[in-house]
Coordinates of C-alpha atoms and ligand atoms in Angstrom, one line a residue:
M1 CA -36.4 144.0 24.3
R2 CA -36.4 145.1 27.3
T3 CA -35.9 142.7 30.2
T4 CA -36.6 143.4 34.1
V5 CA -35.1 141.7 36.7
A6 CA -36.8 141.6 40.4
S7 CA -37.4 139.2 43.4
A8 CA -40.4 136.3 43.3
S9 CA -42.0 135.8 46.8
V10 CA -41.4 133.7 48.8
T11 CA -43.8 131.5 51.0
E12 CA -41.7 130.5 54.1
S13 CA -42.3 127.7 56.7
A14 CA -39.0 127.4 58.3
A15 CA -35.7 129.9 60.0
A16 CA -31.9 129.2 58.4
P17 CA -31.8 130.2 54.5
M18 CA -30.4 127.3 53.1
T19 CA -30.2 127.8 48.9
T20 CA -28.0 130.8 46.9
P21 CA -30.5 133.2 45.4
K22 CA -30.5 133.3 42.1
L23 CA -31.9 134.9 38.7
Q24 CA -34.4 132.1 37.0
E25 CA -36.9 132.4 34.0
C26 CA -40.9 131.9 34.6
R27 CA -41.9 129.2 32.1
D28 CA -45.0 130.3 32.1
C29 CA -44.5 134.2 31.5
G30 CA -41.1 134.5 31.3
Q31 CA -39.7 136.9 33.4
V32 CA -37.0 136.8 34.5
Q33 CA -36.4 137.0 38.4
V34 CA -34.1 136.8 41.2
V35 CA -35.4 133.6 43.2
P36 CA -33.9 134.5 46.7
A37 CA -32.1 132.7 49.3
M38 CA -34.7 129.8 51.0
P39 CA -34.9 128.2 53.8
P40 CA -36.4 124.1 53.6
G41 CA -40.2 123.9 53.0
S42 CA -40.6 127.6 51.0
R43 CA -41.9 128.1 47.8
A44 CA -40.9 130.9 45.7
L45 CA -43.9 132.1 42.9
C46 CA -43.1 134.2 39.8
L47 CA -44.5 137.9 41.1
R48 CA -46.5 138.4 37.9
C49 CA -48.1 135.1 36.6
D50 CA -48.1 132.8 40.6
A51 CA -46.5 130.1 39.1
V52 CA -43.7 127.9 41.2
L53 CA -40.4 129.1 40.3
R54 CA -38.9 126.5 43.6
H55 CA -40.3 124.4 46.1
T56 CA -37.6 123.9 48.3
R57 CA -37.3 120.5 50.7
H58 CA -35.8 119.1 53.5
H59 CA -34.6 116.3 52.2
P60 CA -34.5 117.1 48.5
L61 CA -32.0 113.6 47.4
V62 CA -32.3 111.2 50.1
L63 CA -36.2 111.1 50.3
P64 CA -36.6 110.7 46.5
A65 CA -33.9 108.4 45.8
A66 CA -36.0 106.1 48.9
L67 CA -39.3 106.4 46.9
N68 CA -38.0 105.6 43.9
L69 CA -36.4 102.1 44.9
S70 CA -39.6 101.3 46.5
A71 CA -41.7 102.2 43.4
L72 CA -38.9 99.9 41.5
I73 CA -39.7 96.9 43.5
L74 CA -43.3 97.4 43.1
F75 CA -43.0 98.0 39.0
G76 CA -41.4 94.1 39.9
V77 CA -44.7 93.0 41.4
A78 CA -47.1 94.9 39.4
G79 CA -45.1 93.8 35.9
T80 CA -45.0 90.1 36.7
L81 CA -48.0 89.1 39.2
T82 CA -52.3 89.0 38.3
V83 CA -53.7 92.7 37.6
M84 CA -57.8 90.8 37.1
S85 CA -59.0 87.9 36.6
V86 CA -62.7 86.8 35.8
S87 CA -65.0 83.9 34.7
V88 CA -67.4 82.8 32.3
T89 CA -68.9 79.4 32.4
G90 CA -66.4 77.9 34.4
Q91 CA -64.0 78.7 32.1
H92 CA -61.3 81.7 33.4
R93 CA -58.6 84.0 32.6
A94 CA -56.4 86.2 34.1
A95 CA -54.6 89.2 32.4
S96 CA -51.3 91.3 33.7
L97 CA -49.6 94.8 32.8
F98 CA -48.8 92.8 29.3
S99 CA -51.7 91.6 28.5
G100 CA -53.8 94.3 27.2
P101 CA -50.9 95.7 24.7
A102 CA -50.4 91.6 23.7
E103 CA -54.1 91.1 22.6
L104 CA -54.0 94.2 21.0
A105 CA -51.0 93.6 18.8
Y106 CA -52.6 90.2 18.1
Y107 CA -55.5 91.9 16.5
G108 CA -53.3 93.9 14.5
F109 CA -53.7 97.2 16.5
W110 CA -50.3 97.3 17.1
G111 CA -50.3 101.6 17.5
L112 CA -52.2 101.2 20.6
S113 CA -50.4 98.3 21.1
V114 CA -47.4 101.0 22.0
V115 CA -48.9 103.9 23.3
V116 CA -50.7 101.2 26.3
L117 CA -47.3 99.7 26.5
I118 CA -45.2 103.0 26.7
T119 CA -47.9 105.0 28.7
T120 CA -48.8 101.8 31.5
F121 CA -45.0 100.4 31.5
A122 CA -42.3 101.9 30.0
A123 CA -42.4 105.9 30.3
P124 CA -43.3 105.5 34.4
L125 CA -40.4 102.6 34.3
A126 CA -38.7 104.9 32.6
R127 CA -38.2 107.8 34.5
V128 CA -37.9 105.7 37.9
L129 CA -34.4 104.4 36.8
C130 CA -33.3 107.8 35.6
M131 CA -34.2 109.3 38.6
L132 CA -32.4 106.7 40.8
T133 CA -29.5 106.7 38.2
V134 CA -28.9 110.5 38.8
L135 CA -29.6 110.5 42.6
A136 CA -26.8 107.7 42.4
G137 CA -24.9 109.3 40.3
L138 CA -25.2 112.5 42.8
C139 CA -23.1 110.5 45.6
M140 CA -20.1 110.0 43.7
K141 CA -17.1 112.2 44.3
R142 CA -17.0 113.8 40.5
P143 CA -20.5 112.9 39.0
P144 CA -20.5 111.9 35.4
T145 CA -21.6 115.2 33.0
E146 CA -24.2 112.4 31.4
L147 CA -26.3 112.6 34.1
R148 CA -27.3 115.8 33.1
A149 CA -29.3 114.7 30.0
I150 CA -30.3 111.4 32.1
F151 CA -32.4 113.8 34.5
A152 CA -33.6 116.2 31.6
W153 CA -35.7 112.9 30.7
V154 CA -37.5 112.6 34.0
E155 CA -39.5 115.5 33.1
R156 CA -39.7 114.7 29.6
L157 CA -41.3 111.7 30.7
R158 CA -43.8 112.8 33.1
P159 CA -47.1 113.9 31.0
W160 CA -46.5 110.3 29.5
S161 CA -46.5 108.5 32.5
M162 CA -50.3 107.5 33.3
I163 CA -50.4 104.8 36.0
E164 CA -52.8 106.7 37.8
I165 CA -54.7 106.8 34.7
Y166 CA -54.6 103.5 33.8
M167 CA -55.6 102.5 37.5
L168 CA -58.9 104.5 36.3
G169 CA -59.0 102.7 33.4
L170 CA -58.7 99.5 35.2
Y171 CA -62.0 100.3 37.9
V172 CA -64.3 101.0 35.1
A173 CA -63.5 97.8 33.3
Y174 CA -64.3 96.0 36.8
V175 CA -67.1 98.2 36.9
R176 CA -68.9 96.9 33.2
L177 CA -67.3 93.5 33.9
S178 CA -68.6 92.7 37.2
A179 CA -72.1 93.4 35.9
V180 CA -71.6 90.5 33.4
A181 CA -69.4 88.2 35.2
P182 CA -67.1 87.1 38.8
V183 CA -64.1 89.3 38.6
D184 CA -61.6 88.9 40.7
L185 CA -58.6 91.5 41.7
G186 CA -54.9 90.7 41.9
P187 CA -52.1 91.3 43.7
A188 CA -50.4 93.5 40.4
L189 CA -53.5 96.1 41.4
Y190 CA -52.8 97.0 44.7
A191 CA -48.7 97.1 43.9
L192 CA -50.3 99.5 41.1
G193 CA -52.5 101.3 43.8
G194 CA -49.0 102.1 46.0
L195 CA -46.4 102.6 43.1
I196 CA -49.0 105.1 42.5
G197 CA -48.9 106.7 46.0
I198 CA -45.1 106.4 46.0
T199 CA -44.5 107.7 42.7
V200 CA -46.5 111.0 43.8
L201 CA -44.6 111.4 47.0
A202 CA -41.8 110.9 45.0
D203 CA -42.2 113.9 43.1
V204 CA -43.3 116.0 45.7
S205 CA -40.3 115.7 48.1
L206 CA -37.9 116.7 45.1
D207 CA -36.5 119.9 44.3
P208 CA -35.8 119.5 40.5
Q209 CA -33.6 122.5 40.9
A210 CA -31.2 120.8 43.7
V211 CA -30.4 118.5 41.5
W212 CA -29.3 120.9 38.5
E213 CA -27.3 122.7 41.3
A214 CA -25.9 119.6 42.6
M215 CA -24.7 118.8 39.0
Q216 CA -23.5 121.8 38.0
P217 CA -20.2 121.5 36.4
P218 CA -17.2 122.4 39.3
N219 CA -15.8 125.9 38.2
R220 CA -19.7 127.3 38.0
R221 CA -20.5 126.2 41.4
R222 CA -17.3 127.6 42.4
A223 CA -18.4 130.9 40.6
R224 CA -21.8 131.8 41.9
T225 CA -20.5 131.5 45.5
R226 CA -18.4 133.6 45.1
E227 CA -21.2 136.1 42.8
V228 CA -24.9 135.4 42.5
F229 CA -25.2 137.2 39.6
L230 CA -21.9 135.6 38.0
D231 CA -23.6 133.4 36.0
I232 CA -25.5 135.6 34.0
G233 CA -22.3 138.0 32.7
A234 CA -19.2 136.0 33.5
A235 CA -18.3 136.4 30.0
S236 CA -17.0 139.8 28.8
D237 CA -17.8 139.2 25.1
A238 CA -21.0 138.2 26.0
A239 CA -22.4 141.2 28.3
D240 CA -24.2 142.7 25.6
R241 CA -26.5 139.2 25.4
P242 CA -30.1 139.3 26.0
R243 CA -30.4 137.2 29.1
I244 CA -32.0 133.8 28.1
G245 CA -34.0 131.0 30.3
C246 CA -33.3 127.2 30.1
D247 CA -36.4 125.7 29.1
T248 CA -34.9 122.7 30.7
C249 CA -33.2 123.7 34.3
G250 CA -34.2 126.6 34.0
M251 CA -31.0 128.4 34.8
V252 CA -30.8 132.2 33.5
S253 CA -27.6 132.8 31.1
R254 CA -26.1 135.2 28.7
A255 CA -25.4 132.2 26.6
A256 CA -26.0 132.5 22.6
Q257 CA -29.4 131.4 21.2
G258 CA -28.7 127.5 20.0
T259 CA -25.7 127.0 22.0
P260 CA -25.7 124.5 24.8
C261 CA -26.9 125.7 27.9
P262 CA -24.2 126.2 30.7
R263 CA -25.8 123.8 33.4
C264 CA -27.3 121.1 32.0
G265 CA -26.5 121.1 28.5
C266 CA -29.5 121.5 26.5
L267 CA -30.3 123.9 23.7
L268 CA -31.2 127.0 24.3
R269 CA -34.2 128.7 22.5
D270 CA -36.0 132.3 23.3
R271 CA -39.1 130.4 22.7
K272 CA -40.7 127.3 21.2
P273 CA -39.8 127.2 17.8
K274 CA -42.7 127.8 15.5
S275 CA -45.3 127.5 18.7
I276 CA -48.3 129.0 16.7
E277 CA -48.2 127.2 13.7
R278 CA -47.2 123.8 15.4
T279 CA -49.9 123.8 17.5
W280 CA -52.8 125.0 15.3
A281 CA -51.3 121.7 12.9
Y282 CA -51.6 119.6 16.3
A283 CA -55.1 120.5 17.2
L284 CA -56.8 120.7 13.6
A285 CA -55.6 116.8 12.9
A286 CA -56.6 116.3 16.4
L287 CA -60.3 118.1 15.3
I288 CA -60.3 115.8 12.0
L289 CA -59.5 112.3 14.0
Y290 CA -62.3 113.5 16.7
I291 CA -65.0 112.7 13.9
P292 CA -63.6 108.9 13.3
A293 CA -62.7 108.3 17.0
N294 CA -66.6 109.1 17.9
T295 CA -68.5 107.2 14.5
Y296 CA -65.9 104.0 13.9
P297 CA -66.7 101.7 17.2
V298 CA -64.2 101.6 19.9
L299 CA -65.2 97.9 20.8
T300 CA -66.9 94.6 19.6
V301 CA -68.7 93.0 22.1
I302 CA -69.9 88.9 20.8
R303 CA -72.6 87.8 23.0
F304 CA -73.6 84.0 22.6
G305 CA -72.1 84.4 19.1
A306 CA -73.8 88.0 18.1
G307 CA -71.9 90.7 18.0
T308 CA -72.2 94.3 19.0
R309 CA -70.9 97.2 17.7
S310 CA -70.0 100.0 20.9
T311 CA -68.2 103.7 20.1
I312 CA -67.3 105.5 23.1
L313 CA -70.9 107.1 24.0
G314 CA -72.2 103.3 23.5
G315 CA -69.7 102.8 26.6
V316 CA -71.5 105.4 28.3
R317 CA -74.9 104.9 27.5
E318 CA -74.0 101.2 28.8
L319 CA -72.9 102.2 32.0
I320 CA -76.1 104.4 32.9
D321 CA -77.7 101.0 31.8
Y322 CA -76.2 99.5 35.0
G323 CA -77.3 102.9 36.9
M324 CA -73.5 103.7 36.9
W325 CA -74.3 107.5 36.9
P326 CA -71.5 108.9 38.6
L327 CA -68.7 106.7 36.6
A328 CA -70.8 107.3 33.0
A329 CA -70.4 111.2 33.8
L330 CA -66.5 110.4 34.3
V331 CA -66.2 108.7 31.3
F332 CA -68.7 111.0 29.5
F333 CA -66.3 114.2 30.5
A334 CA -62.9 112.3 30.1
S335 CA -63.3 110.7 26.9
I336 CA -66.0 113.4 24.9
A337 CA -65.9 116.6 26.8
V338 CA -62.0 116.3 27.7
P339 CA -61.1 116.6 23.9
V340 CA -63.5 119.1 22.8
L341 CA -63.1 121.4 25.5
K342 CA -58.9 121.2 25.6
L343 CA -59.4 121.6 21.3
I344 CA -61.5 125.2 22.8
G345 CA -59.0 126.7 25.2
L346 CA -56.4 125.8 22.3
S347 CA -57.7 127.7 20.3
I348 CA -58.8 131.1 22.7
L349 CA -54.7 130.7 23.8
L350 CA -54.0 130.7 19.8
I351 CA -56.1 133.6 18.7
S352 CA -55.8 135.8 21.6
T353 CA -52.2 135.4 21.1
Q354 CA -52.2 135.6 17.1
T355 CA -54.1 138.8 18.0
G356 CA -51.2 140.3 20.2
S357 CA -54.0 140.7 23.5
V358 CA -52.7 141.6 26.7
R359 CA -56.3 141.3 28.0
R360 CA -57.0 138.3 31.1
L361 CA -53.1 136.9 31.3
R362 CA -53.5 135.5 34.1
D363 CA -56.5 133.8 33.9
R364 CA -55.1 132.8 30.0
T365 CA -52.1 131.5 31.7
I366 CA -54.5 130.0 34.5
L367 CA -56.3 128.1 31.4
Y368 CA -53.1 127.0 29.4
R369 CA -52.3 124.9 32.8
I370 CA -55.8 123.3 33.0
V371 CA -55.8 122.4 29.3
D372 CA -51.4 121.0 29.7
A373 CA -52.8 119.1 33.1
I374 CA -56.1 117.3 31.8
G375 CA -55.4 116.1 28.5
R376 CA -54.0 112.8 29.6
W377 CA -57.3 111.9 31.8
S378 CA -58.7 111.4 27.9
M379 CA -56.7 107.9 27.9
I380 CA -59.3 106.3 30.9
D381 CA -61.5 105.1 27.9
I382 CA -58.9 102.9 26.1
F383 CA -56.8 101.4 28.9
M384 CA -60.2 100.3 29.9
E385 CA -60.9 98.3 26.6
S386 CA -56.9 97.1 26.6
I387 CA -58.1 95.4 29.5
L388 CA -61.4 93.9 28.5
V389 CA -59.6 92.9 25.5
A390 CA -57.1 91.0 27.1
L391 CA -60.0 89.4 29.8
V392 CA -62.7 88.5 28.1
R393 CA -61.9 86.1 25.5
F394 CA -64.5 82.9 25.5
G395 CA -64.7 82.5 21.9
T396 CA -68.8 83.0 20.9
I397 CA -69.9 82.6 24.4
R398 CA -68.3 86.5 25.3
S399 CA -65.6 88.0 23.7
V400 CA -64.3 91.8 23.1
Y401 CA -62.5 92.6 20.2
P402 CA -61.3 96.2 19.9
G403 CA -62.1 99.0 16.8
P404 CA -61.1 101.3 14.5
G405 CA -62.2 104.1 16.3
A406 CA -59.9 103.0 19.5
L407 CA -57.3 103.8 17.4
A408 CA -58.3 107.3 16.1
F409 CA -59.5 108.0 19.4
A410 CA -56.0 107.7 20.9
A411 CA -54.4 109.5 18.2
V412 CA -56.8 112.5 19.0
V413 CA -55.3 112.5 22.9
I414 CA -51.6 112.1 21.8
L415 CA -52.2 115.1 19.2
T416 CA -53.8 117.5 21.8
M417 CA -50.9 116.5 24.6
L418 CA -49.0 117.3 22.1
A419 CA -50.8 120.8 20.7
A420 CA -50.7 121.7 24.4
R421 CA -46.8 120.9 24.8
S422 CA -45.8 123.1 21.7
F423 CA -47.8 126.0 22.8
D424 CA -45.2 128.8 24.6
P425 CA -47.6 130.5 27.1
R426 CA -44.9 132.6 27.0
L427 CA -45.5 134.0 23.9
M428 CA -49.1 135.4 25.5
W429 CA -47.0 138.0 27.6
D430 CA -44.6 139.3 25.5
N431 CA -46.6 142.0 24.4
A432 CA -47.4 143.1 28.1
R433 CA -45.3 145.2 30.1
P434 CA -43.0 144.2 32.9
P435 CA -44.6 144.2 36.3
P436 CA -43.6 147.1 38.7
V437 CA -40.7 146.0 40.8
P438 CA -41.1 145.8 44.1
A439 CA -39.7 148.6 46.7
G440 CA -36.2 147.9 48.4
T441 CA -35.7 144.9 45.6
R442 CA -32.4 144.6 43.6
T443 CA -32.6 145.4 40.2
D444 CA -31.1 145.4 37.0
E445 CA -32.3 146.7 33.9
I446 CA -31.2 145.7 30.6
A447 CA -31.8 147.4 27.0
A448 CA -30.9 144.8 24.7
Ligands
LIG501 ZN1 -44.5 133.3 35.1
LIG502 ZN1 -30.2 124.3 31.4

């Protein structure tokens, strides 16, 4: 295996260099490259696939701390007050963030209840708390080493924090409900709206590499200021080992595979273990469950004693009947089209990787990024259902009960998300030749 080291391209927006140049592996294509010294507010792009390797910020620690603290306060408001309330024939019913999971558990849908609770409350709250713990810990003279494991969780929890999708699910529920009964929006809804904005800002203002560098053990930090490339070959007995990039913090070292990363302590792996096999397994399981997810009812609606069962497609048809074409198109796309497109996309990625194709690698990497990003949006229907089940409980006059299709559908969404996360896009690039190195760049070729 030959590894070429070259400089990533940097788009600068300020004058004085701030960061130390260092080696980093691109998580999308596996290219090891030097991320040069960067001023605040600039981006380093992978020279092979254009992935963002680093985006430096003007206040990489203070601003995220302030924003996460605000997010914690908004969580308190969103978790304790009413999200939405509805009145039917003089009876009033209000729902909070926990009403949906509580009602789903009441009807025996424990799995669905746990999924909704984790994605709308536990995961986003845990992310905020982890982030605050790390940023507070960095203020200490000697930051505890446990901070590294806590910060690793901030990134792991990211795809499972779905407040913005929950908000869209609430909107669809609001539209469906307001067609038949008066609906009032509660203060928790506005807190959730603020929370989404603040969480996005907190993520955007954070430079994860700055946090990892601040948490680096002191002896290695001193070594790196003396010699930029010291961290790749400090130990003489490790000099012949191939470089390995850390999946968690991005640091490149010559540590052995299966040993802890010198910076973040997570186990080093050249590629995700059994990536192709696990991705196929998750994708096929999702494909099988897609059938009951669309044929079994996701909801049973009782109107004056008579029950109507509704599938996902039935829900879309109902929105069309109300004249809500854009919303019907959104739900159709998110719930019916996205899982299918995602499975087709994953199959293309898997087959092209297994056949060793080196064609259109950049396009296939973009396809991978899209597949990884869109899958979670299919949860709209599950969140909409959880709020309808919580709000519409007026006995035989009008009630909504969850159906078994919802459980299968939630499983499809989670399995396709796991499939995308199991796939290692670097495998696609492994058959390709390294890119030509820009003139005047310090390079270092190793035969391993
Ligand atoms: Zn790349
Ligand atoms: Zn690491």
